[in-house]
């Protein structure tokens, strides 16, 4: 479909024909679009150059080179990030989830039935949200309403009657944070001078315009997360973006703060240089362990001596992962920045025994993170806020953070090491995650609760990358089979049949509903099989958003008005359950 001038006719800016929804007309104000255009013109050429540099480095690694440690003389010196604002000094537990679903956002920003509340909520445009146009526009509106404290959502029954209204308590909210899309993602629905804008530019500009002045006026810090950085030159690009937005909004330098995810192997090898580049806007660094495992596999996919074991066996138990976490803490605390730990990705099981087992694992993980000096951690479900909080409360006592804790590392080795186990169960898990995730992706969802875990884009990426590497390196499983395309196809057949059987057990009776669900999973299995068996591994599942569908009704809205649950998320997304004593209730 053609692109056409925006409703506000900003020079050089065009929208795809399906993107001119009422929600977009509310979000894409003249000032907001003009800012997007200026940022694109100032920064996109450099972005394209940085992406080309990424491809060049990967080609070198594929040819046999290894990523190397990298710093700069300035970064190795004695310096501090800009002083942290008071509302960023306590971040023991942060909860994360997709920004497009108003009910999820309200749950993340509220106390559960047990009275527990996170210190911060990271509203996500990236790994846990599919960047459809409807989702992006709903996300911006939800951020704006959350900043005002008046976000509401309603739950209705089959007749349309309101069953429950969800609302925020503006006087009892955690720190509001927003994760924007990464450097590699284009927003296909908005073009400036005939070129798609960066998703990260669009997300940051729109959220800043619609929420930063509100937050500043109420004494709060506009806080953000930045994902997928691979080089300190990319961090410099992001720092320039934050400065340009501050200048455009007439905010003092360092008003906007960002935590950068160290979730790629090359970034782990240059943490100090990355933190130095963002020192004016830094809140800290985060050890994004799941994407890090994906990056370890992706970067070293052609190295037969560094073929990673089953994803379920790779965690902080591995020496290079422990050193990665400790070095992140040391770098951050030397320079006055926060060091955030990893994600507890469980969704509560349906029986008490399973929930007790999960809770014990969360507590053990967070006890380790707190013990080595992390200032906080992530959870993906409200049920685990309390269990994750307790180890930090015990370790911190009356302190707000652990900025004074600087681990000593004797020659840390951050390079991933190869070796098993390589098991059929691991391959089956990868295939099951691929099917489940792409079923949600096809329905506009970016995270799915599956086998008692919250699977988001990061874990899908691990699953497809590991399957690719095992196949490319002809790994021999512990059971004796060699991983080939034929074997992977057989596993897809078996797991598809198993999922069909599980669906039959889950539905009360055969019928159209069961048939429809089976058809959706069958399509997802076909899509996942195609992606997993590609001859050349794509760098990411997607590098551009889909074009918005063109509605036959020009007034049809892709998202409901600000303050209500977007139609794309209500009922389609995995619902975050309240943190009750019994999630099965």
XYZ file of C-alpha atoms in Angstrom:
585
model
C 0.000 0.000 0.000
C 1.207 3.539 -0.635
C 2.597 5.935 1.889
C 0.759 9.201 2.278
C 1.317 12.541 4.040
C 0.698 12.490 7.762
C -2.545 13.932 9.146
C -0.523 16.859 10.482
C 1.446 17.377 7.227
C 4.957 17.553 8.701
C 7.338 18.180 5.829
C 8.972 14.996 4.559
C 7.071 12.646 6.879
C 4.758 10.018 5.410
C 2.666 7.264 6.986
C 1.693 3.935 5.537
C -1.944 3.920 4.450
C -2.942 1.628 7.317
C -1.210 3.684 9.989
C -3.482 6.736 10.029
C -5.685 5.396 12.822
C -7.444 7.553 15.410
C -4.886 6.362 17.962
C -2.085 7.520 15.679
C -3.789 10.876 15.212
C -3.816 11.336 18.973
C -0.192 10.266 19.380
C 1.403 11.788 16.281
C 0.987 15.444 17.151
C 2.773 18.017 14.984
C 5.428 18.591 17.650
C 6.012 14.865 18.099
C 6.319 14.155 14.384
C 8.549 17.155 13.809
C 10.846 15.859 16.556
C 10.927 12.391 14.979
C 11.872 13.941 11.639
C 14.669 16.048 13.118
C 16.095 13.102 15.045
C 15.993 10.847 11.986
C 17.794 13.399 9.828
C 20.443 13.966 12.481
C 21.101 10.327 13.366
C 20.002 7.771 10.787
C 23.066 7.914 8.546
C 25.239 7.097 11.559
C 22.829 4.328 12.551
C 23.169 2.699 9.164
C 26.957 2.906 9.442
C 26.877 1.289 12.899
C 24.695 -1.535 11.599
C 27.112 -2.103 8.711
C 29.950 -2.283 11.243
C 28.027 -4.992 13.111
C 27.741 -7.067 9.958
C 31.445 -6.617 9.251
C 32.446 -7.813 12.713
C 30.185 -10.866 12.443
C 31.782 -11.760 9.120
C 35.205 -11.681 10.799
C 33.998 -13.944 13.610
C 32.425 -16.329 11.111
C 35.838 -16.509 9.413
C 37.502 -17.625 12.655
C 38.330 -14.462 14.628
C 37.142 -14.034 18.210
C 35.585 -10.926 19.785
C 38.185 -8.986 21.749
C 38.142 -6.850 24.856
C 37.978 -3.166 24.045
C 38.246 -0.003 26.080
C 39.426 3.567 25.609
C 41.956 5.577 27.614
C 39.184 7.922 28.778
C 36.979 5.053 29.938
C 39.812 3.455 31.888
C 40.343 6.639 33.902
C 38.840 7.981 37.108
C 35.376 9.376 36.351
C 31.785 9.199 37.598
C 28.400 9.160 35.910
C 26.189 12.180 36.540
C 24.798 12.015 40.109
C 21.762 9.743 40.306
C 18.385 11.323 41.131
C 16.785 10.285 44.422
C 14.004 8.256 42.794
C 16.589 6.040 41.062
C 18.448 5.063 44.234
C 16.287 2.045 45.152
C 15.632 -0.554 42.470
C 15.748 -3.874 44.322
C 13.084 -5.582 42.195
C 11.894 -4.433 38.790
C 8.990 -6.069 36.986
C 8.855 -6.119 33.205
C 6.157 -6.679 30.623
C 4.637 -5.434 27.360
C 3.619 -1.791 27.282
C 0.664 -2.220 24.924
C -1.635 -4.057 27.361
C -3.176 -1.572 29.786
C -4.175 -4.213 32.323
C -0.655 -5.602 32.402
C 0.777 -2.113 32.804
C -1.584 -1.408 35.711
C -0.649 -4.722 37.354
C 3.059 -3.897 37.035
C 2.543 -0.445 38.559
C 0.324 -1.623 41.446
C 0.496 -3.709 44.589
C -0.686 -7.275 44.442
C -3.196 -8.873 46.741
C -0.340 -9.819 49.088
C 0.679 -6.152 49.394
C 3.958 -6.551 47.499
C 5.010 -3.954 44.943
C 8.065 -3.684 42.734
C 10.443 -0.749 43.113
C 10.319 -0.129 39.367
C 8.282 -1.268 36.366
C 9.875 -1.509 32.936
C 7.216 -1.013 30.246
C 8.524 -2.748 27.183
C 8.370 -1.872 23.486
C 10.936 -4.553 22.721
C 11.437 -8.232 23.665
C 8.028 -8.800 25.275
C 5.938 -6.847 22.725
C 5.452 -7.527 19.040
C 5.952 -4.096 17.419
C 2.712 -3.993 15.462
C 1.490 -0.475 14.747
C -1.538 -0.934 16.999
C 0.686 -2.137 19.846
C 3.155 0.742 19.467
C 0.434 3.391 19.446
C -1.356 1.768 22.411
C 1.988 1.611 24.227
C 2.666 5.335 23.837
C -0.815 6.151 25.113
C -0.373 3.817 28.070
C 2.966 5.409 28.983
C 1.395 8.871 28.847
C -1.557 7.811 31.030
C 0.726 6.004 33.480
C 2.878 9.126 33.812
C -0.256 11.114 34.626
C -1.387 8.389 37.033
C -4.824 8.022 35.427
C -4.418 4.856 33.327
C -7.546 2.687 33.515
C -8.738 -0.511 31.843
C -11.951 -2.477 31.938
C -12.641 -6.197 31.764
C -15.926 -7.184 30.161
C -17.872 -10.422 29.913
C -19.269 -12.052 26.764
C -22.205 -9.634 26.726
C -19.985 -6.576 26.957
C -20.909 -5.848 30.570
C -18.082 -4.464 32.706
C -16.849 -7.127 35.100
C -13.936 -5.241 36.627
C -12.237 -1.873 36.321
C -8.475 -1.631 36.736
C -6.917 1.662 37.835
C -3.659 3.032 39.176
C -3.057 4.524 42.590
C -1.018 7.594 41.568
C 0.248 7.996 45.140
C 1.646 4.460 45.334
C 3.444 3.677 42.094
C 6.923 2.321 41.424
C 9.492 4.058 39.256
C 8.187 4.177 35.687
C 10.701 3.020 33.077
C 10.343 2.457 29.321
C 12.402 0.104 27.160
C 12.592 1.282 23.566
C 13.353 -0.823 20.513
C 16.943 -1.611 19.559
C 19.185 0.013 16.995
C 18.472 -2.660 14.370
C 14.686 -2.319 14.227
C 12.993 -0.174 11.585
C 9.496 1.208 12.076
C 8.064 0.387 8.664
C 4.948 2.538 9.035
C 6.707 5.914 9.331
C 9.073 7.297 6.738
C 11.130 10.466 6.737
C 12.366 11.580 3.338
C 11.392 8.176 1.956
C 13.293 6.096 4.531
C 11.860 4.187 7.518
C 12.594 5.682 10.901
C 14.341 3.712 13.629
C 11.912 2.109 16.029
C 14.043 3.300 18.949
C 13.921 6.905 17.750
C 10.152 6.756 17.342
C 9.588 5.118 20.749
C 11.848 7.487 22.647
C 10.618 10.634 20.905
C 6.911 9.846 21.317
C 7.201 8.680 24.915
C 9.353 11.674 25.843
C 6.975 14.166 24.244
C 3.918 12.623 25.890
C 5.344 11.785 29.328
C 8.696 13.395 30.170
C 7.329 16.907 30.926
C 4.592 15.355 33.079
C 7.117 13.320 35.049
C 9.514 16.236 35.503
C 6.686 18.498 36.679
C 5.820 15.962 39.383
C 9.423 15.611 40.531
C 10.038 12.263 38.821
C 12.812 11.146 36.506
C 12.047 10.127 32.900
C 13.789 6.740 32.931
C 14.479 4.359 30.055
C 16.096 1.067 29.111
C 18.201 0.672 25.968
C 18.658 -2.859 24.539
C 20.957 -4.756 22.188
C 23.993 -2.436 22.227
C 27.054 -4.110 20.691
C 29.750 -1.415 20.739
C 30.678 1.721 22.644
C 30.235 3.714 19.413
C 26.577 2.638 19.489
C 26.318 3.847 23.093
C 27.678 7.214 21.931
C 24.907 7.300 19.297
C 22.238 6.675 21.946
C 23.745 9.306 24.240
C 23.531 11.825 21.422
C 19.883 10.846 20.885
C 19.061 11.509 24.544
C 20.838 14.876 24.410
C 18.955 15.937 21.273
C 15.608 15.005 22.842
C 16.471 16.946 26.004
C 17.416 19.979 23.930
C 14.199 19.812 21.914
C 12.083 19.545 25.095
C 14.163 22.231 26.823
C 15.174 19.866 29.605
C 18.502 20.266 31.411
C 21.236 17.815 30.477
C 21.042 14.529 32.433
C 17.291 14.910 33.076
C 16.610 11.723 31.106
C 18.293 8.603 32.471
C 18.885 5.231 30.889
C 19.942 1.778 31.967
C 21.744 0.007 29.143
C 21.388 -3.735 28.815
C 24.701 -5.543 28.517
C 23.132 -8.457 26.709
C 25.528 -9.098 23.842
C 28.949 -10.721 23.903
C 30.763 -7.762 22.292
C 29.134 -5.347 24.756
C 30.226 -7.536 27.683
C 33.796 -7.124 26.450
C 33.587 -3.299 26.535
C 31.262 -2.444 29.424
C 33.439 0.343 30.787
C 33.689 2.098 27.424
C 29.915 1.825 26.988
C 29.223 3.287 30.427
C 31.693 6.098 29.762
C 29.916 7.087 26.559
C 26.544 7.381 28.343
C 27.883 8.932 31.571
C 25.675 12.044 31.274
C 22.509 9.946 31.000
C 23.481 6.725 32.745
C 21.363 5.167 35.454
C 23.285 1.911 35.219
C 23.864 -1.314 33.339
C 21.796 -4.488 33.389
C 22.979 -8.050 32.887
C 20.440 -9.292 30.348
C 21.361 -12.939 30.644
C 18.910 -14.448 28.124
C 19.826 -12.200 25.221
C 23.464 -12.614 26.262
C 23.196 -16.386 25.742
C 21.629 -15.740 22.335
C 24.472 -13.384 21.454
C 27.106 -15.855 22.671
C 25.706 -18.451 20.277
C 25.180 -16.022 17.399
C 28.639 -14.471 17.555
C 30.451 -17.817 17.881
C 28.135 -19.927 15.725
C 30.952 -20.895 13.340
C 33.407 -21.948 16.070
C 33.195 -25.732 16.599
C 35.036 -25.526 19.931
C 32.456 -23.120 21.400
C 29.173 -24.909 20.784
C 27.047 -24.187 23.853
C 25.172 -26.817 25.822
C 21.390 -27.068 26.287
C 19.993 -23.634 27.064
C 18.511 -24.950 30.349
C 22.011 -25.716 31.634
C 23.473 -22.277 30.845
C 23.095 -19.873 33.745
C 25.119 -18.139 36.380
C 26.635 -21.539 37.162
C 28.897 -21.164 34.139
C 32.271 -19.450 34.819
C 32.014 -16.930 31.972
C 28.505 -15.956 33.091
C 29.607 -15.451 36.708
C 32.566 -13.337 35.601
C 30.266 -11.323 33.317
C 27.963 -10.513 36.245
C 30.796 -9.639 38.621
C 32.576 -7.457 36.092
C 29.354 -5.578 35.361
C 28.989 -4.824 39.078
C 32.605 -3.746 39.418
C 32.474 -1.446 36.387
C 29.194 0.171 37.424
C 30.057 0.708 41.072
C 33.523 2.100 40.333
C 31.819 4.859 38.381
C 28.706 5.473 40.513
C 26.128 3.615 38.399
C 23.644 0.875 39.264
C 24.320 -2.783 38.439
C 21.066 -4.612 37.814
C 20.768 -8.393 37.812
C 18.887 -10.814 35.651
C 15.372 -12.049 35.048
C 13.366 -14.621 36.993
C 11.346 -15.820 34.005
C 8.876 -18.105 35.774
C 5.110 -17.921 35.576
C 3.540 -19.551 38.650
C 2.682 -23.200 38.242
C -0.843 -24.448 38.737
C -0.139 -26.623 41.778
C 1.451 -25.731 45.144
C 4.375 -28.123 44.720
C 5.389 -26.605 41.388
C 5.080 -23.061 42.745
C 7.189 -23.967 45.773
C 9.869 -25.405 43.493
C 9.852 -22.257 41.342
C 9.962 -19.957 44.359
C 12.970 -21.812 45.773
C 14.810 -21.320 42.456
C 13.963 -17.611 42.376
C 15.158 -17.114 45.948
C 18.421 -18.987 45.289
C 19.086 -16.966 42.136
C 18.424 -13.644 43.858
C 20.439 -14.612 46.931
C 23.399 -15.144 44.606
C 22.839 -11.857 42.789
C 22.487 -9.885 46.022
C 25.528 -11.605 47.555
C 27.906 -10.517 44.776
C 26.755 -6.879 44.819
C 23.843 -6.363 42.464
C 21.572 -3.434 43.320
C 18.441 -5.201 42.090
C 16.954 -7.741 39.705
C 14.060 -8.466 37.339
C 10.942 -10.595 37.582
C 8.368 -11.270 34.874
C 5.364 -11.992 37.127
C 3.951 -10.250 40.232
C 3.810 -13.553 42.122
C 7.600 -13.548 42.425
C 8.114 -9.939 43.560
C 8.066 -10.891 47.239
C 10.399 -13.898 46.946
C 12.837 -11.879 44.815
C 12.717 -8.934 47.216
C 13.578 -10.869 50.375
C 17.224 -11.693 49.516
C 17.890 -8.033 48.704
C 16.209 -6.836 51.890
C 18.322 -9.286 53.869
C 21.547 -8.241 52.168
C 20.894 -4.496 52.030
C 19.434 -3.992 55.489
C 18.742 -0.280 55.779
C 20.801 0.599 52.683
C 19.120 1.611 49.435
C 21.636 -0.082 47.160
C 25.087 -1.649 47.000
C 26.985 1.080 45.160
C 29.827 0.678 47.668
C 30.361 -2.998 46.818
C 33.087 -3.457 44.204
C 33.931 -7.106 43.483
C 37.541 -8.013 42.801
C 38.117 -10.157 39.744
C 41.425 -11.858 39.047
C 41.748 -12.064 35.259
C 38.067 -12.603 34.440
C 37.361 -14.687 31.344
C 34.181 -13.620 29.580
C 34.483 -15.896 26.540
C 31.838 -18.646 26.392
C 33.134 -22.204 26.520
C 31.840 -25.116 24.483
C 30.830 -28.516 25.779
C 27.704 -30.485 26.646
C 25.283 -31.657 27.616
C 23.681 -31.821 24.197
C 20.408 -33.674 24.642
C 17.246 -34.552 22.797
C 15.304 -32.871 25.599
C 17.212 -29.675 24.871
C 16.377 -29.873 21.182
C 12.721 -30.635 21.998
C 12.579 -27.617 24.314
C 13.951 -25.352 21.589
C 11.385 -26.600 19.094
C 8.478 -26.292 21.556
C 9.469 -22.727 22.395
C 9.663 -21.917 18.691
C 6.156 -23.208 18.045
C 4.616 -21.554 21.115
C 6.313 -18.214 20.566
C 5.465 -17.919 16.881
C 1.861 -18.830 17.651
C 1.736 -15.771 19.898
C 3.744 -13.670 17.417
C 1.261 -14.480 14.655
C -1.498 -13.176 16.953
C 0.332 -9.918 17.712
C 1.766 -11.022 21.056
C 5.426 -10.704 22.076
C 5.550 -12.938 25.163
C 3.802 -16.198 26.018
C 3.445 -18.228 29.198
C 4.601 -21.706 28.186
C 5.606 -24.715 30.268
C 5.624 -22.508 33.405
C 8.064 -20.005 31.895
C 7.557 -16.587 30.335
C 9.020 -16.979 26.866
C 9.802 -13.706 25.128
C 11.737 -12.809 22.019
C 15.071 -13.400 23.760
C 14.307 -17.016 24.579
C 12.930 -17.623 21.090
C 16.198 -16.255 19.724
C 18.205 -18.623 21.953
C 16.132 -21.571 20.773
C 16.503 -20.893 17.051
C 20.193 -19.910 17.333
C 21.078 -23.004 19.309
C 19.229 -25.269 16.889
C 21.033 -23.583 13.986
C 24.440 -23.977 15.652
C 23.887 -27.617 16.595
C 22.777 -28.385 13.056
C 25.593 -26.397 11.413
C 28.198 -28.099 13.611
C 26.567 -31.571 13.303
C 26.475 -31.955 17.070
C 26.099 -35.502 18.371
C 23.463 -35.689 21.097
C 24.085 -37.646 24.276
C 21.605 -40.226 22.977
C 23.713 -40.797 19.862
C 21.749 -38.926 17.157
C 23.494 -36.354 14.980
C 21.628 -33.066 14.680
C 20.694 -32.619 11.036
C 17.925 -30.788 9.246
C 16.103 -34.103 8.913
C 16.278 -34.755 12.660
C 15.063 -31.227 13.472
C 12.144 -31.756 11.095
C 11.280 -35.018 12.852
C 11.303 -33.254 16.212
C 8.952 -30.606 14.822
C 6.591 -33.370 13.691
C 6.622 -35.087 17.079
C 6.229 -31.887 19.107
C 3.425 -30.644 16.860
C 1.564 -33.908 17.476
C 2.255 -33.651 21.213
C 0.903 -30.088 21.355
C -2.225 -31.202 19.465
C -2.768 -33.900 22.101
C -2.234 -31.368 24.910
C -4.828 -29.088 23.348
C -7.351 -31.937 23.233
C -6.868 -32.449 26.975
C -7.192 -28.723 27.675
C -10.513 -28.290 25.854
C -13.698 -29.569 27.460
C -14.943 -31.174 24.258
C -14.074 -31.449 20.563
C -15.438 -28.716 18.352
C -14.703 -25.627 16.337
C -12.755 -23.927 19.131
C -10.346 -26.851 19.441
C -10.002 -27.119 15.657
C -9.247 -23.397 15.380
C -6.596 -23.556 18.091
C -4.961 -26.576 16.498
C -4.875 -24.738 13.180
C -3.113 -21.777 14.793
C -0.462 -24.024 16.332
C -0.057 -25.906 13.046
C 0.635 -22.615 11.237
C 3.068 -21.577 13.993
C 4.874 -24.904 13.696
C 5.247 -24.419 9.942
C 6.564 -20.896 10.455
C 8.984 -21.964 13.192
C 10.233 -24.900 11.127
C 11.001 -22.521 8.263
C 12.933 -20.135 10.519
C 14.810 -22.878 12.396
C 15.915 -24.599 9.182
C 17.167 -21.543 7.302
C 20.516 -22.083 5.578
C 21.777 -18.680 6.718
C 20.976 -17.555 10.231
C 19.254 -14.178 10.208
C 20.664 -11.743 12.811
C 17.272 -11.278 14.500
C 13.820 -12.773 14.056
C 12.757 -9.416 12.600
C 14.559 -6.202 11.727
C 11.449 -4.226 10.759
C 7.876 -3.985 11.962
C 4.988 -5.185 9.808
C 2.994 -2.677 7.793
C -0.290 -1.799 9.460
C -3.326 -3.409 7.829
C -5.543 -1.043 5.891
C -8.992 -0.858 7.442
C -12.036 -0.657 5.154
C -13.444 1.823 7.655
C -11.217 4.927 7.812
C -12.527 5.686 11.318
C -11.866 2.200 12.683
C -9.400 2.438 15.537
C -6.531 0.024 16.025
C -6.430 0.957 19.701
C -9.027 2.345 22.039
C -8.686 5.822 23.587
C -5.920 6.485 26.055
C -6.634 5.084 29.473
C -8.408 1.933 28.329
C -7.141 -1.478 27.381
C -6.143 -1.666 23.701
C -8.234 -4.059 21.672
C -5.113 -5.786 20.376
C -4.035 -6.804 23.851
C -7.248 -7.329 25.810
C -7.937 -11.034 25.794
C -5.248 -11.839 23.230
C -2.239 -11.399 25.501
C -1.197 -13.683 28.300
C -2.784 -12.083 31.349
C -0.532 -11.270 34.283
C -2.233 -12.778 37.287
C -2.461 -10.777 40.513
C 0.115 -11.767 43.101
C -2.390 -13.751 45.147
C -1.561 -16.619 47.437
C -3.098 -19.001 44.900
C -2.433 -18.169 41.223
C -4.628 -21.085 40.214
C -7.694 -19.408 41.754
